Amino acid sequence: DIQMTQSPSTLSASVGDSVSITCRASQSISSWLAWYQQKPGKAPKLLIYQASSLESGVPSRFSGSGSGTAFTLTISSLQPDDFATYYCQQYNTYSRTFGQGTKVEIK
Amino acid sequence: EVQLLQSGGDLVQSGGSLRLSCAASGFTFSTYTMTWVRQAPGKGLEWVSAISGGGGSTSYTDSVKGRFTVSRDNSKNTLYLQMNSLRAEDTAVYYCAKSRASGGTYSPLDLWGQGTLVTVSS
């Protein structure tokens, strides 16, 4: 199975900061990578798919980049609503593994 | 309205069985691969199982192979997860989710159910 490793596990930032989260795959997944946002007690929400495509309705301050084995989610100018946990997921294979998550918390 | 409505979560003893359901509405259910994802208390997301639109292709994470069975009834727009020989480590919130693209070969999950809690007591 493909392993997905996110870093950091926790990120402390302030409103208005620009932050980046990294996701690495144990083997190449081309651009078959998605990013999700999850808030406590809620289902995950799709933000980015195919590594860099923004899902409809998602603010443009969210962006994704990368291909192969290294990917990045960037949030420019953090807003109060963005404090949450973020997960990457590969969908290159039928067994679609998630990263372990990155919690973005208020500094 | 496009939505997935889940039911079936409960408290069950170790070794017991449970069936989860996920009722879909607002989209052509039979054309989308559907997925089950779980989240243990305080932990991250774990992909559990998936089933193709027609039901002919299924896949499972290793830890549930031979114990869980995913199925669907396209006439009822409903997805199921039959869970047998449950273990304490299966305790989690279980989510059903829809693939973003019909066919679903290379597609993320764009619509999620509200989640249902399965608690396995030892």
PDB file of C-alpha atoms in Angstrom:
ATOM      1  CA  ASP A   1       0.000   0.000   0.000  1.00  0.00           C
ATOM      2  CA  ILE A   2       1.036   3.571  -0.605  1.00  0.00           C
ATOM      3  CA  GLN A   3       1.935   5.418   2.604  1.00  0.00           C
ATOM      4  CA  MET A   4       1.190   9.127   2.949  1.00  0.00           C
ATOM      5  CA  THR A   5       3.222  11.229   5.391  1.00  0.00           C
ATOM      6  CA  GLN A   6       2.183  14.744   6.354  1.00  0.00           C
ATOM      7  CA  SER A   7       4.257  17.387   8.091  1.00  0.00           C
ATOM      8  CA  PRO A   8       4.029  19.068  10.435  1.00  0.00           C
ATOM      9  CA  SER A   9       1.557  17.270  12.699  1.00  0.00           C
ATOM     10  CA  THR A  10       0.597  20.545  14.336  1.00  0.00           C
ATOM     11  CA  LEU A  11       1.046  24.069  13.114  1.00  0.00           C
ATOM     12  CA  SER A  12       0.498  27.206  15.208  1.00  0.00           C
ATOM     13  CA  ALA A  13      -0.270  30.367  13.310  1.00  0.00           C
ATOM     14  CA  SER A  14      -2.068  33.686  13.530  1.00  0.00           C
ATOM     15  CA  VAL A  15      -4.877  35.159  11.485  1.00  0.00           C
ATOM     16  CA  GLY A  16      -3.379  36.649   8.340  1.00  0.00           C
ATOM     17  CA  ASP A  17      -0.383  34.287   8.226  1.00  0.00           C
ATOM     18  CA  SER A  18       0.469  32.208   5.190  1.00  0.00           C
ATOM     19  CA  VAL A  19       1.011  28.521   6.038  1.00  0.00           C
ATOM     20  CA  SER A  20       2.051  25.419   4.144  1.00  0.00           C
ATOM     21  CA  ILE A  21       1.497  21.731   4.827  1.00  0.00           C
ATOM     22  CA  THR A  22       3.556  19.029   3.123  1.00  0.00           C
ATOM     23  CA  CYS A  23       2.427  15.570   2.095  1.00  0.00           C
ATOM     24  CA  ARG A  24       4.793  12.890   0.793  1.00  0.00           C
ATOM     25  CA  ALA A  25       3.829   9.622  -0.876  1.00  0.00           C
ATOM     26  CA  SER A  26       5.881   6.438  -0.528  1.00  0.00           C
ATOM     27  CA  GLN A  27       5.758   6.027  -4.313  1.00  0.00           C
ATOM     28  CA  SER A  28       4.694   8.132  -7.224  1.00  0.00           C
ATOM     29  CA  ILE A  29       0.986   8.943  -7.384  1.00  0.00           C
ATOM     30  CA  SER A  30       1.232  11.307 -10.365  1.00  0.00           C
ATOM     31  CA  SER A  31      -1.192  14.131  -9.459  1.00  0.00           C
ATOM     32  CA  TRP A  32      -3.853  11.919  -7.875  1.00  0.00           C
ATOM     33  CA  LEU A  33      -3.888  13.751  -4.581  1.00  0.00           C
ATOM     34  CA  ALA A  34      -6.646  15.506  -2.663  1.00  0.00           C
ATOM     35  CA  TRP A  35      -6.720  17.765   0.378  1.00  0.00           C
ATOM     36  CA  TYR A  36      -9.555  17.820   2.907  1.00  0.00           C
ATOM     37  CA  GLN A  37     -10.440  20.081   5.814  1.00  0.00           C
ATOM     38  CA  GLN A  38     -12.116  18.669   8.901  1.00  0.00           C
ATOM     39  CA  LYS A  39     -13.541  20.499  11.875  1.00  0.00           C
ATOM     40  CA  PRO A  40     -14.362  18.788  15.182  1.00  0.00           C
ATOM     41  CA  GLY A  41     -17.483  16.647  15.020  1.00  0.00           C
ATOM     42  CA  LYS A  42     -17.925  17.247  11.292  1.00  0.00           C
ATOM     43  CA  ALA A  43     -17.316  15.263   8.142  1.00  0.00           C
ATOM     44  CA  PRO A  44     -14.285  16.154   6.033  1.00  0.00           C
ATOM     45  CA  LYS A  45     -14.684  18.671   3.223  1.00  0.00           C
ATOM     46  CA  LEU A  46     -12.905  18.426  -0.116  1.00  0.00           C
ATOM     47  CA  LEU A  47     -10.695  21.454  -0.800  1.00  0.00           C
ATOM     48  CA  ILE A  48      -8.271  20.483  -3.571  1.00  0.00           C
ATOM     49  CA  TYR A  49      -8.224  17.598  -6.039  1.00  0.00           C
ATOM     50  CA  GLN A  50      -5.756  16.439  -8.664  1.00  0.00           C
ATOM     51  CA  ALA A  51      -3.053  18.119  -6.557  1.00  0.00           C
ATOM     52  CA  SER A  52      -3.860  21.684  -7.591  1.00  0.00           C
ATOM     53  CA  SER A  53      -7.505  22.007  -8.692  1.00  0.00           C
ATOM     54  CA  LEU A  54      -9.705  24.036  -6.380  1.00  0.00           C
ATOM     55  CA  GLU A  55     -13.073  22.482  -5.551  1.00  0.00           C
ATOM     56  CA  SER A  56     -16.067  24.657  -6.347  1.00  0.00           C
ATOM     57  CA  GLY A  57     -16.950  27.038  -3.541  1.00  0.00           C
ATOM     58  CA  VAL A  58     -13.573  26.803  -1.806  1.00  0.00           C
ATOM     59  CA  PRO A  59     -11.902  30.185  -1.204  1.00  0.00           C
ATOM     60  CA  SER A  60      -9.001  31.048  -3.472  1.00  0.00           C
ATOM     61  CA  ARG A  61      -6.643  31.482  -0.507  1.00  0.00           C
ATOM     62  CA  PHE A  62      -6.329  27.689  -0.606  1.00  0.00           C
ATOM     63  CA  SER A  63      -3.918  26.322  -3.193  1.00  0.00           C
ATOM     64  CA  GLY A  64      -2.181  23.046  -3.892  1.00  0.00           C
ATOM     65  CA  SER A  65       0.956  22.077  -5.749  1.00  0.00           C
ATOM     66  CA  GLY A  66       3.200  19.133  -6.462  1.00  0.00           C
ATOM     67  CA  SER A  67       3.305  15.867  -8.371  1.00  0.00           C
ATOM     68  CA  GLY A  68       4.912  12.480  -8.086  1.00  0.00           C
ATOM     69  CA  THR A  69       5.690  12.047  -4.404  1.00  0.00           C
ATOM     70  CA  ALA A  70       5.791  15.564  -2.929  1.00  0.00           C
ATOM     71  CA  PHE A  71       2.802  17.850  -2.462  1.00  0.00           C
ATOM     72  CA  THR A  72       1.977  21.069  -0.650  1.00  0.00           C
ATOM     73  CA  LEU A  73      -1.201  22.729   0.569  1.00  0.00           C
ATOM     74  CA  THR A  74      -0.834  26.465   1.098  1.00  0.00           C
ATOM     75  CA  ILE A  75      -3.288  28.729   2.860  1.00  0.00           C
ATOM     76  CA  SER A  76      -2.530  32.369   2.219  1.00  0.00           C
ATOM     77  CA  SER A  77      -3.825  34.850   4.789  1.00  0.00           C
ATOM     78  CA  LEU A  78      -5.322  32.471   7.359  1.00  0.00           C
ATOM     79  CA  GLN A  79      -8.882  33.287   8.392  1.00  0.00           C
ATOM     80  CA  PRO A  80     -10.573  32.329  11.681  1.00  0.00           C
ATOM     81  CA  ASP A  81     -12.636  29.708   9.841  1.00  0.00           C
ATOM     82  CA  ASP A  82      -9.453  27.959   8.633  1.00  0.00           C
ATOM     83  CA  PHE A  83      -8.370  26.640  12.026  1.00  0.00           C
ATOM     84  CA  ALA A  84      -9.025  22.944  11.546  1.00  0.00           C
ATOM     85  CA  THR A  85      -7.305  19.666  10.709  1.00  0.00           C
ATOM     86  CA  TYR A  86      -6.154  19.012   7.150  1.00  0.00           C
ATOM     87  CA  TYR A  87      -5.649  15.645   5.495  1.00  0.00           C
ATOM     88  CA  CYS A  88      -4.101  14.615   2.228  1.00  0.00           C
ATOM     89  CA  GLN A  89      -5.344  11.521   0.400  1.00  0.00           C
ATOM     90  CA  GLN A  90      -3.936   9.638  -2.546  1.00  0.00           C
ATOM     91  CA  TYR A  91      -6.364   8.156  -5.035  1.00  0.00           C
ATOM     92  CA  ASN A  92      -3.877   6.608  -7.415  1.00  0.00           C
ATOM     93  CA  THR A  93      -4.842   3.134  -6.298  1.00  0.00           C
ATOM     94  CA  TYR A  94      -8.180   1.604  -5.317  1.00  0.00           C
ATOM     95  CA  SER A  95      -6.922   1.483  -1.726  1.00  0.00           C
ATOM     96  CA  ARG A  96      -6.937   5.224  -1.065  1.00  0.00           C
ATOM     97  CA  THR A  97      -4.801   6.104   1.923  1.00  0.00           C
ATOM     98  CA  PHE A  98      -4.875   9.290   3.963  1.00  0.00           C
ATOM     99  CA  GLY A  99      -2.075  11.180   5.611  1.00  0.00           C
ATOM    100  CA  GLN A 100      -2.133  11.324   9.401  1.00  0.00           C
ATOM    101  CA  GLY A 101      -3.430  14.898   9.470  1.00  0.00           C
ATOM    102  CA  THR A 102      -2.121  18.358  10.299  1.00  0.00           C
ATOM    103  CA  LYS A 103      -3.871  20.428  12.932  1.00  0.00           C
ATOM    104  CA  VAL A 104      -3.729  24.162  12.298  1.00  0.00           C
ATOM    105  CA  GLU A 105      -4.228  25.923  15.611  1.00  0.00           C
ATOM    106  CA  ILE A 106      -4.309  29.500  16.766  1.00  0.00           C
ATOM    107  CA  LYS A 107      -0.984  30.837  18.019  1.00  0.00           C
TER     108      LYS A 107
ATOM    109  CA  GLU B   1     -30.958  17.936  -2.240  1.00  0.00           C
ATOM    110  CA  VAL B   2     -27.696  16.096  -2.775  1.00  0.00           C
ATOM    111  CA  GLN B   3     -26.965  14.222   0.426  1.00  0.00           C
ATOM    112  CA  LEU B   4     -25.919  11.016   2.129  1.00  0.00           C
ATOM    113  CA  LEU B   5     -27.871  10.001   5.222  1.00  0.00           C
ATOM    114  CA  GLN B   6     -26.291   7.383   7.433  1.00  0.00           C
ATOM    115  CA  SER B   7     -27.756   5.006   9.997  1.00  0.00           C
ATOM    116  CA  GLY B   8     -26.910   1.850  11.896  1.00  0.00           C
ATOM    117  CA  GLY B   9     -24.218   2.819  14.358  1.00  0.00           C
ATOM    118  CA  ASP B  10     -24.538   1.287  17.810  1.00  0.00           C
ATOM    119  CA  LEU B  11     -22.803  -0.202  20.824  1.00  0.00           C
ATOM    120  CA  VAL B  12     -21.932  -3.842  20.198  1.00  0.00           C
ATOM    121  CA  GLN B  13     -19.936  -6.457  22.041  1.00  0.00           C
ATOM    122  CA  SER B  14     -16.620  -7.741  20.760  1.00  0.00           C
ATOM    123  CA  GLY B  15     -17.236 -10.533  18.261  1.00  0.00           C
ATOM    124  CA  GLY B  16     -20.631  -9.151  17.318  1.00  0.00           C
ATOM    125  CA  SER B  17     -22.040  -7.862  14.042  1.00  0.00           C
ATOM    126  CA  LEU B  18     -23.529  -4.635  12.773  1.00  0.00           C
ATOM    127  CA  ARG B  19     -24.753  -3.294   9.438  1.00  0.00           C
ATOM    128  CA  LEU B  20     -24.343   0.330   8.485  1.00  0.00           C
ATOM    129  CA  SER B  21     -26.492   1.988   5.841  1.00  0.00           C
ATOM    130  CA  CYS B  22     -25.987   5.101   3.757  1.00  0.00           C
ATOM    131  CA  ALA B  23     -28.991   6.417   1.808  1.00  0.00           C
ATOM    132  CA  ALA B  24     -28.156   8.638  -1.153  1.00  0.00           C
ATOM    133  CA  SER B  25     -30.307  11.281  -2.774  1.00  0.00           C
ATOM    134  CA  GLY B  26     -29.975  14.026  -5.360  1.00  0.00           C
ATOM    135  CA  PHE B  27     -27.593  12.270  -7.752  1.00  0.00           C
ATOM    136  CA  THR B  28     -27.471   9.190  -9.975  1.00  0.00           C
ATOM    137  CA  PHE B  29     -26.260   6.813  -7.291  1.00  0.00           C
ATOM    138  CA  SER B  30     -25.538   3.856  -9.567  1.00  0.00           C
ATOM    139  CA  THR B  31     -22.868   5.697 -11.553  1.00  0.00           C
ATOM    140  CA  TYR B  32     -20.586   6.530  -8.637  1.00  0.00           C
ATOM    141  CA  THR B  33     -18.037   4.513  -6.708  1.00  0.00           C
ATOM    142  CA  MET B  34     -18.856   4.753  -3.017  1.00  0.00           C
ATOM    143  CA  THR B  35     -16.428   4.581  -0.123  1.00  0.00           C
ATOM    144  CA  TRP B  36     -16.416   3.943   3.619  1.00  0.00           C
ATOM    145  CA  VAL B  37     -13.953   5.893   5.770  1.00  0.00           C
ATOM    146  CA  ARG B  38     -13.601   5.621   9.528  1.00  0.00           C
ATOM    147  CA  GLN B  39     -12.118   7.728  12.288  1.00  0.00           C
ATOM    148  CA  ALA B  40     -11.244   6.295  15.673  1.00  0.00           C
ATOM    149  CA  PRO B  41     -11.757   8.651  18.625  1.00  0.00           C
ATOM    150  CA  GLY B  42      -9.126  11.386  18.517  1.00  0.00           C
ATOM    151  CA  LYS B  43      -7.394   9.841  15.505  1.00  0.00           C
ATOM    152  CA  GLY B  44      -7.081  10.487  11.790  1.00  0.00           C
ATOM    153  CA  LEU B  45      -9.061   9.294   8.812  1.00  0.00           C
ATOM    154  CA  GLU B  46      -8.725   5.704   7.650  1.00  0.00           C
ATOM    155  CA  TRP B  47      -9.951   4.447   4.277  1.00  0.00           C
ATOM    156  CA  VAL B  48     -11.929   1.233   4.886  1.00  0.00           C
ATOM    157  CA  SER B  49     -13.624   0.010   1.728  1.00  0.00           C
ATOM    158  CA  ALA B  50     -14.952   0.981  -1.674  1.00  0.00           C
ATOM    159  CA  ILE B  51     -17.415  -0.407  -4.184  1.00  0.00           C
ATOM    160  CA  SER B  52     -17.847   0.420  -7.840  1.00  0.00           C
ATOM    161  CA  GLY B  53     -21.045   1.886  -9.218  1.00  0.00           C
ATOM    162  CA  GLY B  54     -22.387  -1.412 -10.455  1.00  0.00           C
ATOM    163  CA  GLY B  55     -21.204  -3.269  -7.362  1.00  0.00           C
ATOM    164  CA  GLY B  56     -18.972  -5.647  -9.258  1.00  0.00           C
ATOM    165  CA  SER B  57     -15.690  -4.391  -7.854  1.00  0.00           C
ATOM    166  CA  THR B  58     -14.861  -4.028  -4.180  1.00  0.00           C
ATOM    167  CA  SER B  59     -11.769  -3.287  -2.139  1.00  0.00           C
ATOM    168  CA  TYR B  60     -10.884  -3.351   1.562  1.00  0.00           C
ATOM    169  CA  THR B  61      -8.154  -2.221   3.867  1.00  0.00           C
ATOM    170  CA  ASP B  62      -6.176  -5.192   5.180  1.00  0.00           C
ATOM    171  CA  SER B  63      -7.423  -4.932   8.764  1.00  0.00           C
ATOM    172  CA  VAL B  64     -11.058  -5.578   7.781  1.00  0.00           C
ATOM    173  CA  LYS B  65     -10.629  -8.126   4.975  1.00  0.00           C
ATOM    174  CA  GLY B  66     -12.672 -11.224   5.654  1.00  0.00           C
ATOM    175  CA  ARG B  67     -14.732  -9.467   8.355  1.00  0.00           C
ATOM    176  CA  PHE B  68     -16.408  -6.544   6.558  1.00  0.00           C
ATOM    177  CA  THR B  69     -18.467  -6.671   3.383  1.00  0.00           C
ATOM    178  CA  VAL B  70     -19.441  -3.631   1.353  1.00  0.00           C
ATOM    179  CA  SER B  71     -22.513  -3.818  -0.857  1.00  0.00           C
ATOM    180  CA  ARG B  72     -25.051  -1.575  -2.506  1.00  0.00           C
ATOM    181  CA  ASP B  73     -28.638  -1.701  -3.677  1.00  0.00           C
ATOM    182  CA  ASN B  74     -28.897   0.681  -6.601  1.00  0.00           C
ATOM    183  CA  SER B  75     -32.677   0.246  -6.749  1.00  0.00           C
ATOM    184  CA  LYS B  76     -32.837   1.729  -3.248  1.00  0.00           C
ATOM    185  CA  ASN B  77     -29.918   4.185  -3.670  1.00  0.00           C
ATOM    186  CA  THR B  78     -28.353   2.702  -0.566  1.00  0.00           C
ATOM    187  CA  LEU B  79     -24.833   1.657   0.392  1.00  0.00           C
ATOM    188  CA  TYR B  80     -24.149  -0.877   3.128  1.00  0.00           C
ATOM    189  CA  LEU B  81     -21.274  -2.036   5.277  1.00  0.00           C
ATOM    190  CA  GLN B  82     -21.771  -5.390   6.976  1.00  0.00           C
ATOM    191  CA  MET B  83     -19.344  -5.687   9.861  1.00  0.00           C
ATOM    192  CA  ASN B  84     -18.755  -9.075  11.469  1.00  0.00           C
ATOM    193  CA  SER B  85     -16.352 -10.326  14.144  1.00  0.00           C
ATOM    194  CA  LEU B  86     -16.065  -6.793  15.473  1.00  0.00           C
ATOM    195  CA  ARG B  87     -13.068  -5.854  17.593  1.00  0.00           C
ATOM    196  CA  ALA B  88     -12.399  -3.036  20.032  1.00  0.00           C
ATOM    197  CA  GLU B  89     -10.100  -1.448  17.446  1.00  0.00           C
ATOM    198  CA  ASP B  90     -13.056  -1.101  15.048  1.00  0.00           C
ATOM    199  CA  THR B  91     -14.531   1.532  17.373  1.00  0.00           C
ATOM    200  CA  ALA B  92     -14.851   4.664  15.269  1.00  0.00           C
ATOM    201  CA  VAL B  93     -17.114   7.095  13.511  1.00  0.00           C
ATOM    202  CA  TYR B  94     -17.842   5.606  10.097  1.00  0.00           C
ATOM    203  CA  TYR B  95     -18.454   7.888   7.132  1.00  0.00           C
ATOM    204  CA  CYS B  96     -19.795   7.000   3.720  1.00  0.00           C
ATOM    205  CA  ALA B  97     -18.592   9.168   0.860  1.00  0.00           C
ATOM    206  CA  LYS B  98     -19.202   9.649  -2.859  1.00  0.00           C
ATOM    207  CA  SER B  99     -16.580   9.868  -5.555  1.00  0.00           C
ATOM    208  CA  ARG B 100     -16.391  13.239  -7.222  1.00  0.00           C
ATOM    209  CA  ALA B 101     -16.476  11.820 -10.759  1.00  0.00           C
ATOM    210  CA  SER B 102     -18.802   9.158 -12.062  1.00  0.00           C
ATOM    211  CA  GLY B 103     -16.901   5.989 -12.860  1.00  0.00           C
ATOM    212  CA  GLY B 104     -14.603   6.928  -9.985  1.00  0.00           C
ATOM    213  CA  THR B 105     -11.398   5.348 -11.155  1.00  0.00           C
ATOM    214  CA  TYR B 106      -9.321   8.386 -10.245  1.00  0.00           C
ATOM    215  CA  SER B 107     -11.551  10.508  -8.095  1.00  0.00           C
ATOM    216  CA  PRO B 108     -11.500  12.068  -4.626  1.00  0.00           C
ATOM    217  CA  LEU B 109     -14.485  12.164  -2.268  1.00  0.00           C
ATOM    218  CA  ASP B 110     -16.719  15.186  -2.644  1.00  0.00           C
ATOM    219  CA  LEU B 111     -19.845  14.320  -0.649  1.00  0.00           C
ATOM    220  CA  TRP B 112     -19.812  12.803   2.817  1.00  0.00           C
ATOM    221  CA  GLY B 113     -22.446  11.449   5.144  1.00  0.00           C
ATOM    222  CA  GLN B 114     -22.843  12.822   8.639  1.00  0.00           C
ATOM    223  CA  GLY B 115     -21.046   9.864  10.201  1.00  0.00           C
ATOM    224  CA  THR B 116     -22.297   7.158  12.525  1.00  0.00           C
ATOM    225  CA  LEU B 117     -20.590   5.938  15.694  1.00  0.00           C
ATOM    226  CA  VAL B 118     -19.743   2.286  16.153  1.00  0.00           C
ATOM    227  CA  THR B 119     -18.572   1.346  19.624  1.00  0.00           C
ATOM    228  CA  VAL B 120     -17.234  -2.146  20.247  1.00  0.00           C
ATOM    229  CA  SER B 121     -17.002  -3.098  23.892  1.00  0.00           C
ATOM    230  CA  SER B 122     -14.559  -5.700  25.046  1.00  0.00           C
TER     231      SER B 122
END
